[in-house]
C-alpha positions as a Markdown table, in Angstrom:
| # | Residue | x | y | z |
|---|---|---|---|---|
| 1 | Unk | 15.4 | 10.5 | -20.0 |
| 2 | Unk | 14.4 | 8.1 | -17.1 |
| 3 | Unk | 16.1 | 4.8 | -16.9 |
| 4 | Unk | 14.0 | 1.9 | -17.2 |
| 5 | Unk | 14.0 | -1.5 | -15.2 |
| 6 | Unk | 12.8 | -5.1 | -16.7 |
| 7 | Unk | 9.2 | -4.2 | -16.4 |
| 8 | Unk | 9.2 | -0.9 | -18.1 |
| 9 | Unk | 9.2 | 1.2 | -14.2 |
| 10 | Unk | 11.5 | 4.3 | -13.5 |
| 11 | Unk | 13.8 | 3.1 | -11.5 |
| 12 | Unk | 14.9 | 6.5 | -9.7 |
| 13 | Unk | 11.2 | 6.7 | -8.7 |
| 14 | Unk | 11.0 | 2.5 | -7.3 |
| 15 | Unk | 14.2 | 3.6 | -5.7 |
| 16 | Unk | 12.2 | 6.3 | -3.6 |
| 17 | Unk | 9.4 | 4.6 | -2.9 |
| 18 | Unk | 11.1 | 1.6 | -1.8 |
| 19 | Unk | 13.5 | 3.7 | 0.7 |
| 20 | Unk | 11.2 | 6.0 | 2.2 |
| 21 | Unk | 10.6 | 6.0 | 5.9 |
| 22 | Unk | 7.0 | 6.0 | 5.8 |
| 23 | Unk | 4.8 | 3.3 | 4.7 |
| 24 | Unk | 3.7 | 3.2 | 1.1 |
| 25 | Unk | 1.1 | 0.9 | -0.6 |
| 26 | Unk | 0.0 | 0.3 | -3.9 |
| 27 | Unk | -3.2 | -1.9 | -4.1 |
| 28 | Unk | -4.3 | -3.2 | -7.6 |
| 29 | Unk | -8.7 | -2.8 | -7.9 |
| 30 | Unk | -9.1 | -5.4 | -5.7 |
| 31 | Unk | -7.3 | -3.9 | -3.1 |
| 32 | Unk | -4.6 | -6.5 | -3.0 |
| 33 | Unk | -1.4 | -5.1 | -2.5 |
| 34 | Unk | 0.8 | -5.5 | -5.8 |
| 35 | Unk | 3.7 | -3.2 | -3.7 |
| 36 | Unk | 4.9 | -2.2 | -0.4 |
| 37 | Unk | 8.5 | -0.7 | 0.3 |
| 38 | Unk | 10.0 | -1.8 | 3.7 |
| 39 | Unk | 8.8 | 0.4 | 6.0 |
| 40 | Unk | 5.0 | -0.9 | 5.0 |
| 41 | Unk | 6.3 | -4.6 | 5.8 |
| 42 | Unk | 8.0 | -3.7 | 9.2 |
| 43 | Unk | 4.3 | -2.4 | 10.1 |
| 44 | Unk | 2.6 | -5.1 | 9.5 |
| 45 | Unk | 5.4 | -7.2 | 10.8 |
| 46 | Unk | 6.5 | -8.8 | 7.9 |
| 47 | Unk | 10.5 | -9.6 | 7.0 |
| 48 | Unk | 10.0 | -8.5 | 3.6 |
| 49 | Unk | 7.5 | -6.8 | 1.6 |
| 50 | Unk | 6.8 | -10.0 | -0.6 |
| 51 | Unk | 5.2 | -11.4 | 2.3 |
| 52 | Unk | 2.8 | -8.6 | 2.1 |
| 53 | Unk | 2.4 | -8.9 | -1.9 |
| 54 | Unk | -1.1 | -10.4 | -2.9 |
| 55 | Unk | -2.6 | -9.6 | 0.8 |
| 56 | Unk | -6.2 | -7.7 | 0.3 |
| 57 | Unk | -5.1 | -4.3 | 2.4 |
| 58 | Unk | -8.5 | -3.6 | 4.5 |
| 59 | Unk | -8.0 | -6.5 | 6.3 |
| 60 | Unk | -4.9 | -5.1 | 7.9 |
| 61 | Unk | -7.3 | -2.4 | 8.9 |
| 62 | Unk | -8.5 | -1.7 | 12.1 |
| 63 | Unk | -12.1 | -2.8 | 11.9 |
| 64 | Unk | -13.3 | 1.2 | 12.9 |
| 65 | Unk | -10.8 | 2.3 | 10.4 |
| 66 | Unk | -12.4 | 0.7 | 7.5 |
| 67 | Unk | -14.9 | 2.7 | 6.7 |
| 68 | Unk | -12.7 | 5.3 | 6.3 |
| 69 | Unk | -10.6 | 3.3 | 3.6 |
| 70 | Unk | -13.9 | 2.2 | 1.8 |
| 71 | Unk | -15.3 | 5.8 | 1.3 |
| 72 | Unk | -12.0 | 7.0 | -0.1 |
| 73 | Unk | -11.2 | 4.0 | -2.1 |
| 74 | Unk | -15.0 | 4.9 | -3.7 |
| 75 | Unk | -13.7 | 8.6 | -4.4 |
| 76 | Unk | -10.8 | 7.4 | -6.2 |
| 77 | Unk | -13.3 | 4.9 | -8.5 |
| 78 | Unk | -15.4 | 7.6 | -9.1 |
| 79 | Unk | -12.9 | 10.7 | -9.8 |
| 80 | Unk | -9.5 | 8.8 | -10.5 |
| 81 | Unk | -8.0 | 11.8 | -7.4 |
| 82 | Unk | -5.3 | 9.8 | -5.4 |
| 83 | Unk | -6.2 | 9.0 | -1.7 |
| 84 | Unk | -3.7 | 9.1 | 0.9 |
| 85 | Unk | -5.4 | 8.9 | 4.6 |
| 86 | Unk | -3.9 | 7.2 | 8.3 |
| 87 | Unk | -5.3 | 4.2 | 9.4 |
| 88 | Unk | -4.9 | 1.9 | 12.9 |
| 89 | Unk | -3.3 | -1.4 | 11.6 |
| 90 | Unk | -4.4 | -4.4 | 13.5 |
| 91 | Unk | -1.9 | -7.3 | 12.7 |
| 92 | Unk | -3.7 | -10.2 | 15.2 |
């Protein structure tokens, strides 16, 4: 049986999200970003990933980029399939 935090989430599975190496993003349907482990903060240059928290994500996006994001973030309204793509950040 999985072991629960305070808000109900596996806690072996936030612990591998939040220590992976590459960036990871969870965005809620507006696109803000309701979590990103560490590495996602140290690429957009942040301390911590709080200071990424509530941040829309496609404006991180390099501008050529996010069309890219916007046609798979359709496909995932439409068929519920996750999207997983690489994008140029642009942190001006």
């Amino acid at each position: 049986m999985a072991t629960l935090d305070e808000h109900g989430a596996d806690i072996d599975y936030r612990l591998l999200m939040e220590n992976l190496t590459e960036p990871v993003f969870v965005l809620d349907e507006r696109t803000a970003v309701i979590f990103c482990n560490e590495a996602g903060a140290a690429l957009f240059r942040s301390f911590h990933s709080d200071g990424v928290i509530g941040q829309v994500f496609a404006e991180y996006l390099h501008p050529q980029d996010r069309q890219i994001f916007e046609e798979g973030l359709a496909c995932v309204r439409r068929t519920g399939a996750p999207f997983s793509a690489e994008f140029r950040v642009s942190v001006d």
